[in-house]
Amino acid sequence: MAEQVHIFDTTLRDGEQSPGISLNTQEKVEIAQQLARLGVDVIEAGFPITSPGDFEAVEAISRCVEGPVICGLSRTHKADIDAAWNAIKDAERPRIHTFISTSDIHITHQLQTTRDDVKGQAKAAVALARSYTDDVEFSPMDATRAEIEFTAEVCAIAVAEGATVINIPDTVGYTTPEEYGRYFARLYELAPELRGVELSVHCHDDLGLAVANSYAGLLAGARQVECAVNGIGERSGNCSLEEIVMLLRTRGDEHRLDTNLETRELARTSRMVSRFTGYPVQPNKAIVGRNAFAHESGIHQDGVLKERITYEIMDARDVGLDSNSIVLGKHSGRHALRDALEQLGFKVEGNALNQAFKQFKEIADRKKQVTGLDLEAIVSDRVREGSARYELAWFDVVASTRHEPTAKVAITRPDGSEAVGESGGDGPVDAIFGAIRSATGVASELRQYTVSAVTEGEDALGEVTVMLRAHRRLASGQGVATDILEASARAYVRALSNALEGAAIREAEGVTAEAASEPARPGP
Ligand code: KIV
Ligand code: ZN
């Protein structure tokens, strides 16, 4: 019988700290609901003190997501812990996660304080958090670069004050699997009281070792792993959720550890996070990449055709890379659409269903078959639509290899009025982007542009991701359509909306444009 490892998902907190990610509350709730379907044990929903927007999202998730523990992050300050508690208090199972650095590098240069003060802050923070809830996690930040004796002392203080989970962060992705494993063994020796609580791993990927290090920590006794979907997070990211989960599932013979996850939801969760964050998944990404189960060489193809296990260690169906089994045609009605969406895990009713149906019909007119992957893309598109400041009304484009391409674009403003802009450009996409800038009057600079196909085949839906800089903010947007130019226009308008939304929130929060270009969060 395998021992259970708890999955602590930090996509919405550490993951959201990646440059250019600007999720609104509705998108965060959608992702949290999908994480609940996936069966994660804990959702770290955000860092409530950092902004009213973060607070609102954590509160919304706490109120409507059932199943997982909902966790709010806080420094050791009273105001942080109060904010975290107020945001999560309506959750079925709330957790406060409080942290302070134990490395001398951080204590001297960042906190500019003393070890004694760190001990006092950790003690007071855990005690205050415990006065609110029985479920309190404590992290000695930058633990792997800290003196282990001091870290053990601080962890023992946290346990004495009632912390139920002690997390050992490799904040800057510095450790190695052997060293991290030894770190846990030594911590247990220095602070035997750690055997009475759950130990947790939190590894960053600066040296590409986040999954390997997390695994080493689990082998050394930790039973919670902090990870993010697609491995997103600060700098080069966090331990990838799908990789650690499938490592545990596939090599149970080696370690007798497993999780309670419904792994068939992994691919869908990955696509949703990629769409909403604007962070594409590389084709060769383990587990969820487009090529993770593709065989190119003749020898491999031959082997797999004869017997799948010749070159596959996992079954693509076990990670959900088979959602194409749902197929609708152009004559499918509203009921069939609703049933298919329900099978995909989306409850879409009323006006939202009408909108999804309209979009489905438009696509079904141009595409022979609409698959599960197409439907997912359509519904994700609809989620983003409702929250956009600007929407694309229509565009005309004249493209030629002999003359400069030109575009005319109409944008619907939030008050329903239409603004039209015109522009030339190096190509049709560039002309469309110029026309959007002229219609909205918002200066922006394109930073990244990616096009991919939702499914295979000539009539596949195109999916475009745009990352741009406007109002001194990086923001991303994504668009789906049968026509790449339309998908591009939608993605650009959405990215612009997201940048403006972020700028407006910061303005309302009293953050200047200058400060907004700095990392917004006070913490890790
Ligand atoms: O990387 C880190 O140290 C963190 C902590 C808040 C756990 O994200
Ligand atoms: Zn982190």
XYZ file of C-alpha atoms and ligand atoms in Angstrom:
533
model
C 0.000 0.000 0.000
C 1.470 3.355 -1.060
C 1.797 6.212 1.427
C -0.038 9.361 0.449
C 1.769 12.534 -0.593
C -0.276 15.737 -0.342
C -0.313 18.013 -3.351
C -0.103 21.686 -2.405
C -0.790 23.648 -5.552
C 0.708 27.138 -5.693
C -0.159 27.997 -9.320
C -2.321 30.896 -8.169
C 0.294 32.303 -5.769
C 3.919 31.493 -6.648
C 2.869 30.649 -10.225
C 1.069 33.936 -10.613
C 4.272 35.747 -9.638
C 5.652 35.147 -13.141
C 6.168 38.265 -15.294
C 3.219 39.161 -17.519
C 0.667 36.954 -15.762
C -2.404 38.975 -14.919
C -5.253 36.694 -13.893
C -8.499 38.316 -12.808
C -10.747 36.912 -10.077
C -13.001 35.044 -12.495
C -10.042 33.312 -14.135
C -8.533 32.418 -10.757
C -11.831 30.898 -9.631
C -12.046 28.846 -12.869
C -8.514 27.550 -12.325
C -9.214 26.773 -8.643
C -12.337 24.838 -9.647
C -10.315 22.844 -12.136
C -7.666 22.180 -9.457
C -10.446 20.848 -7.231
C -11.579 18.540 -10.074
C -7.980 17.406 -10.404
C -8.117 16.559 -6.711
C -5.250 18.610 -5.262
C -5.152 18.592 -1.463
C -4.339 22.264 -0.919
C -4.789 25.341 -3.115
C -2.583 28.287 -2.209
C -5.007 30.828 -3.613
C -2.915 33.980 -3.214
C -1.137 36.470 -0.983
C -4.071 38.558 0.302
C -2.140 41.495 1.834
C -0.493 42.357 -1.503
C -3.527 43.976 -3.115
C -7.323 44.252 -2.894
C -7.421 42.229 -6.147
C -5.472 39.360 -4.550
C -7.635 39.530 -1.445
C -10.849 39.447 -3.483
C -9.700 36.417 -5.500
C -8.674 34.428 -2.400
C -11.972 35.293 -0.751
C -13.987 34.275 -3.839
C -12.138 30.950 -4.090
C -12.654 30.296 -0.365
C -16.375 30.865 -0.785
C -17.024 28.728 -3.827
C -14.399 26.019 -4.210
C -15.195 22.811 -2.367
C -12.841 19.987 -1.519
C -9.266 21.186 -1.126
C -7.863 23.146 1.809
C -7.707 26.828 0.776
C -4.544 28.560 1.883
C -3.571 32.237 2.073
C 0.068 33.357 2.265
C 1.344 35.936 4.750
C 4.618 37.320 6.005
C 4.978 37.288 9.783
C 3.429 40.765 10.146
C 0.145 41.015 12.015
C -1.534 42.882 9.150
C -0.549 40.108 6.706
C -1.912 37.364 8.924
C -5.137 39.285 9.577
C -5.597 39.813 5.815
C -4.883 36.145 5.068
C -7.401 35.041 7.674
C -10.088 37.477 6.540
C -9.705 36.258 2.967
C -9.891 32.517 3.758
C -12.174 32.409 6.774
C -15.213 31.276 4.740
C -13.403 28.274 3.264
C -14.503 24.785 4.304
C -10.934 24.103 5.412
C -8.832 27.272 5.736
C -5.042 27.332 6.160
C -2.686 30.228 6.894
C 0.830 29.896 5.479
C 3.296 32.268 7.129
C 6.987 32.645 6.291
C 10.180 34.425 7.283
C 13.735 33.926 6.040
C 16.296 32.052 8.106
C 19.334 32.570 5.841
C 21.863 35.175 6.967
C 21.913 36.500 3.391
C 18.215 37.438 3.680
C 18.334 38.390 7.370
C 21.211 40.819 6.823
C 20.450 42.257 3.406
C 16.694 42.020 2.975
C 15.139 41.969 6.433
C 18.037 43.976 7.960
C 17.419 42.463 11.330
C 18.853 39.830 13.676
C 18.405 36.091 14.151
C 16.765 36.744 17.534
C 14.210 39.002 15.882
C 13.475 36.300 13.270
C 12.807 33.803 16.069
C 10.479 36.267 17.796
C 8.608 37.061 14.593
C 8.162 33.382 13.704
C 6.850 32.609 17.196
C 4.369 35.501 17.268
C 3.178 34.853 13.701
C 2.431 31.170 14.221
C 0.723 31.902 17.553
C -1.488 34.564 15.948
C -2.300 32.338 12.960
C -3.182 29.493 15.328
C -5.568 31.788 17.185
C -7.531 31.933 13.901
C -7.257 28.378 12.581
C -5.949 24.934 13.526
C -4.236 24.547 10.161
C -1.046 26.634 10.042
C 1.953 26.170 7.793
C 5.318 27.784 8.495
C 8.171 28.275 6.002
C 11.742 29.304 6.858
C 12.427 31.056 3.556
C 15.773 30.453 1.791
C 16.258 27.492 4.135
C 18.671 25.687 1.846
C 21.168 28.570 2.032
C 20.655 29.068 5.772
C 22.584 27.568 8.658
C 20.697 24.342 9.313
C 21.050 24.551 13.124
C 19.369 27.963 13.149
C 16.648 26.836 10.718
C 15.948 23.799 12.915
C 15.677 26.079 15.960
C 13.160 28.352 14.207
C 11.148 25.356 12.945
C 11.051 23.927 16.489
C 9.677 27.268 17.734
C 6.987 27.164 15.023
C 6.021 23.611 16.010
C 5.883 24.575 19.697
C 3.475 27.405 18.766
C 1.220 24.957 16.931
C 2.331 24.907 13.272
C 0.954 21.764 11.646
C 3.037 21.825 8.452
C 6.690 22.870 8.162
C 7.774 23.681 4.626
C 11.461 23.788 3.667
C 11.852 26.152 0.697
C 14.704 26.028 -1.757
C 13.768 29.608 -2.578
C 16.481 30.286 -5.154
C 16.707 26.803 -6.675
C 20.218 26.281 -5.252
C 20.185 22.828 -3.689
C 20.815 19.405 -5.220
C 18.843 16.188 -4.646
C 21.502 14.588 -2.404
C 22.022 17.757 -0.395
C 18.273 18.372 0.052
C 17.746 14.763 1.188
C 20.588 15.140 3.734
C 19.038 18.452 4.855
C 15.830 16.684 5.856
C 17.678 13.873 7.650
C 19.720 16.412 9.652
C 16.653 18.546 10.445
C 14.951 15.505 11.978
C 18.070 14.930 14.114
C 18.267 18.554 15.239
C 14.530 18.957 15.881
C 12.918 15.553 16.591
C 9.591 17.365 17.166
C 9.379 17.690 13.360
C 8.360 14.022 13.308
C 5.042 15.083 14.841
C 4.087 17.428 11.965
C 3.967 17.171 8.200
C 7.121 18.258 6.384
C 6.792 19.857 2.991
C 9.066 20.563 -0.004
C 9.041 23.780 -2.051
C 11.662 23.843 -4.808
C 12.463 26.386 -7.502
C 13.880 25.415 -10.865
C 16.861 27.743 -11.323
C 19.200 24.807 -11.996
C 16.491 22.649 -13.570
C 16.328 20.463 -10.441
C 12.988 21.438 -8.907
C 11.292 18.079 -9.551
C 14.397 16.036 -8.665
C 14.909 18.017 -5.456
C 11.235 17.731 -4.480
C 11.420 13.995 -5.062
C 14.535 13.737 -2.877
C 12.725 15.603 -0.088
C 9.785 13.192 -0.321
C 12.134 10.208 -0.164
C 13.675 11.804 2.940
C 10.317 11.942 4.718
C 8.357 14.992 3.519
C 4.719 14.212 2.728
C 3.599 17.446 1.083
C 4.966 18.795 -2.190
C 4.419 22.391 -3.278
C 4.179 22.663 -7.019
C 2.580 24.603 -9.863
C 0.813 23.540 -13.035
C 3.232 23.667 -15.996
C 5.959 24.506 -13.461
C 5.221 28.247 -13.624
C 6.507 30.547 -10.897
C 9.173 33.046 -9.883
C 12.085 33.179 -12.386
C 12.458 29.712 -13.925
C 9.497 28.475 -11.944
C 8.449 25.885 -9.382
C 8.357 22.121 -9.288
C 5.974 21.077 -12.064
C 2.797 19.536 -10.634
C 2.183 17.145 -13.512
C 5.776 15.887 -13.485
C 6.015 15.122 -9.777
C 2.531 13.556 -9.743
C 3.277 11.227 -12.664
C 6.713 10.415 -11.274
C 5.040 9.248 -8.055
C 2.318 7.360 -9.941
C 4.604 5.699 -12.502
C 7.451 4.637 -10.206
C 5.454 3.463 -7.200
C 7.483 0.251 -7.371
C 10.527 2.294 -6.354
C 9.157 4.467 -3.547
C 5.645 3.334 -2.514
C 4.381 6.895 -2.555
C 1.346 8.176 -4.449
C -1.181 11.010 -4.537
C -4.980 11.075 -4.669
C -5.023 12.986 -7.947
C -7.361 12.236 -10.841
C -4.470 12.266 -13.306
C -6.796 12.204 -16.340
C -7.462 15.878 -15.557
C -3.780 16.819 -15.883
C -3.712 17.740 -19.562
C -6.863 19.842 -19.332
C -5.565 21.661 -16.258
C -2.317 22.362 -18.062
C -4.126 23.770 -21.124
C -6.358 25.968 -18.971
C -3.428 27.419 -17.040
C -1.469 27.961 -20.236
C -4.388 29.783 -21.869
C -5.236 31.986 -18.940
C -1.638 32.887 -18.116
C -0.431 33.287 -21.694
C 2.500 30.967 -20.932
C 2.706 28.393 -23.737
C 3.692 24.813 -22.945
C 6.784 23.714 -24.842
C 6.017 20.830 -27.259
C 8.539 18.498 -25.613
C 7.377 19.263 -22.044
C 7.188 16.058 -19.999
C 3.667 14.683 -19.419
C 1.588 17.476 -21.014
C 3.643 18.674 -24.004
C 2.144 18.138 -27.447
C 4.905 15.631 -28.260
C 5.037 13.903 -24.874
C 3.463 10.809 -26.427
C 4.428 11.318 -30.087
C 6.799 8.920 -31.792
C 8.830 10.228 -34.706
C 11.416 7.599 -35.558
C 10.277 4.648 -37.657
C 11.725 2.164 -35.177
C 9.763 3.707 -32.302
C 6.541 3.928 -34.330
C 6.917 0.322 -35.352
C 7.454 -0.750 -31.740
C 4.478 1.206 -30.389
C 2.179 -0.134 -33.101
C 3.136 -3.662 -32.085
C 3.002 -3.039 -28.339
C 2.613 0.404 -26.722
C 4.928 -0.305 -23.788
C 7.925 -0.794 -26.072
C 8.493 2.969 -26.024
C 5.919 4.364 -23.586
C 6.201 4.307 -19.801
C 2.787 5.952 -19.301
C -0.534 5.795 -21.114
C -1.566 9.117 -22.727
C -5.134 8.440 -21.547
C -3.942 8.431 -17.922
C -2.914 12.077 -18.217
C -5.985 13.066 -20.236
C -4.376 13.548 -23.620
C -7.366 11.961 -25.338
C -10.172 14.520 -24.949
C -10.723 14.378 -28.711
C -13.164 11.524 -28.110
C -15.917 14.193 -27.936
C -16.963 15.206 -31.436
C -19.860 17.466 -32.470
C -20.953 18.319 -35.992
C -22.563 21.425 -37.480
C -26.067 20.064 -36.844
C -25.505 19.442 -33.139
C -27.932 21.385 -30.962
C -27.762 23.269 -27.676
C -28.429 20.095 -25.632
C -25.599 18.190 -27.278
C -23.296 21.132 -26.658
C -24.309 21.381 -23.006
C -23.794 17.608 -22.501
C -20.394 17.708 -24.171
C -19.364 20.669 -22.040
C -20.535 18.863 -18.936
C -18.429 15.842 -19.856
C -15.500 18.221 -20.110
C -16.242 19.509 -16.623
C -17.839 22.869 -17.564
C -21.258 23.739 -16.180
C -22.521 26.294 -18.688
C -26.116 27.507 -18.421
C -28.351 30.415 -19.442
C -26.722 33.304 -21.217
C -23.268 31.771 -21.049
C -24.624 28.688 -22.838
C -26.262 30.888 -25.482
C -22.989 32.675 -26.091
C -21.015 29.420 -26.205
C -23.623 28.004 -28.624
C -23.343 31.040 -30.911
C -19.586 30.710 -30.986
C -19.866 26.953 -31.510
C -22.171 27.466 -34.517
C -19.798 29.990 -36.071
C -16.943 27.523 -35.741
C -18.986 24.490 -36.793
C -19.886 26.336 -40.007
C -16.220 26.541 -40.918
C -14.962 23.293 -39.444
C -16.197 19.771 -40.271
C -15.989 18.502 -36.709
C -15.766 20.317 -33.405
C -13.789 18.269 -30.865
C -13.467 18.346 -27.090
C -10.273 20.369 -27.444
C -12.093 22.929 -29.614
C -14.921 23.208 -27.090
C -12.479 23.746 -24.273
C -10.810 26.528 -26.250
C -14.198 28.138 -26.993
C -15.300 28.070 -23.357
C -11.980 29.477 -22.143
C -12.376 32.225 -24.718
C -15.836 33.018 -23.351
C -14.495 33.248 -19.779
C -11.986 35.870 -20.873
C -14.560 37.778 -22.950
C -16.771 38.656 -20.002
C -13.895 40.264 -18.170
C -12.396 42.309 -21.007
C -12.424 46.116 -21.050
C -12.344 46.265 -24.827
C -13.739 43.790 -27.304
C -13.042 43.276 -30.954
C -16.114 44.254 -33.020
C -14.791 43.690 -36.558
C -11.797 44.286 -38.794
C -10.906 44.644 -42.475
C -7.440 43.909 -43.696
C -5.812 44.280 -47.096
C -2.698 42.144 -47.444
C -0.342 41.971 -50.405
C 3.305 41.223 -51.148
C 3.397 44.280 -53.458
C 1.951 46.994 -51.225
C 2.071 47.788 -47.557
C -0.717 45.841 -45.807
C -3.397 48.017 -44.200
C -6.029 47.315 -41.571
C -9.149 48.963 -40.186
C -10.348 47.758 -36.781
C -13.447 48.537 -34.702
C -13.283 48.094 -30.946
C -16.253 48.065 -28.547
C -15.604 50.079 -25.403
C -17.078 49.045 -22.008
C -19.916 51.598 -22.471
C -20.918 49.887 -25.748
C -19.623 52.650 -28.038
C -17.408 51.754 -30.972
C -13.983 53.207 -31.824
C -12.413 52.696 -35.247
C -8.679 52.847 -36.012
C -6.598 52.414 -39.159
C -2.974 51.549 -39.740
C -0.439 50.125 -42.146
C 2.176 47.614 -41.061
C 5.001 45.268 -42.032
C 2.452 42.486 -42.424
C -1.299 42.011 -41.885
C -0.877 41.157 -38.193
C 1.295 44.200 -37.589
C -1.258 46.381 -39.410
C -4.097 45.001 -37.262
C -2.148 45.634 -34.065
C -1.404 49.194 -35.215
C -5.102 49.767 -35.967
C -6.057 48.488 -32.490
C -3.565 50.907 -30.933
C -5.051 53.721 -32.968
C -8.668 52.782 -32.102
C -7.992 52.527 -28.360
C -5.474 55.374 -28.191
C -3.350 53.205 -25.896
C 0.386 53.026 -26.592
C 1.703 49.482 -26.298
C 4.707 47.494 -27.341
C 4.476 43.888 -28.532
C 6.855 41.620 -26.571
C 5.858 38.125 -27.614
C 3.582 36.591 -30.232
C 2.864 32.851 -30.491
C 0.525 30.949 -32.791
C -0.489 27.344 -32.328
C -3.237 25.039 -33.536
C -5.790 23.728 -31.027
C -6.080 20.420 -32.893
C -4.474 18.820 -35.912
C -5.759 19.187 -39.476
C -6.162 21.973 -41.999
C -9.340 23.356 -40.477
C -7.921 23.477 -36.937
C -8.774 26.390 -34.669
C -5.865 28.779 -34.333
C -4.818 29.964 -30.905
C -2.730 33.097 -30.532
C -0.987 34.355 -27.408
C 0.224 37.929 -27.216
C 2.383 39.447 -24.504
C 2.697 43.226 -24.581
C 3.791 46.137 -22.460
C 1.334 48.989 -21.841
C 1.055 51.444 -18.957
C 4.419 50.085 -17.775
C 2.882 46.667 -17.270
C 3.499 43.378 -18.978
C 0.243 41.620 -19.768
C -0.821 38.701 -21.894
C -3.953 37.824 -23.832
C -5.093 34.922 -25.889
C -7.554 34.514 -28.750
C -9.090 31.539 -30.512
C -10.644 31.527 -33.987
C -10.637 29.552 -37.213
C -8.817 32.516 -38.760
C -5.338 33.388 -37.430
C -5.801 37.113 -38.088
C -8.981 37.152 -36.047
C -7.341 35.121 -33.250
C -4.422 37.602 -33.306
C -6.734 40.610 -33.080
C -8.667 39.065 -30.193
C -5.467 38.186 -28.333
C -4.068 41.719 -28.731
C -7.288 43.399 -27.582
C -7.419 41.103 -24.558
C -3.796 41.678 -23.607
C -4.399 45.429 -23.846
C -7.532 45.102 -21.695
C -5.597 43.108 -19.113
C -2.808 45.691 -19.000
C -5.326 48.500 -18.492
C -7.247 46.502 -15.911
C -4.036 45.912 -13.953
C -3.043 49.573 -14.238
C -6.501 50.712 -13.067
C -6.410 48.367 -10.076
C -2.980 49.617 -9.100
C -4.089 53.219 -9.487
C -7.080 52.516 -7.245
C -4.677 50.927 -4.790
C -2.511 54.070 -4.874
C 0.484 52.423 -6.598
C 2.224 54.788 -9.027
C 3.090 53.728 -12.548
C 6.777 53.886 -11.544
C 6.271 51.484 -8.659
C 4.027 49.275 -10.749
C 6.962 48.412 -12.972
C 8.757 46.985 -9.921
C 7.821 43.564 -8.493
C 4.463 44.223 -6.859
C 4.707 41.782 -4.023
C 6.590 42.378 -0.836
C 7.511 38.760 -0.305
C 9.203 35.784 -1.936
O 10.158 30.300 -2.588
C 9.790 30.537 -1.426
O 10.577 30.557 -0.475
C 8.373 30.801 -1.205
C 7.909 30.788 0.213
C 6.844 31.768 0.483
C 7.459 29.409 0.580
O 7.624 30.913 -2.152
Zn 8.542 29.965 -3.974
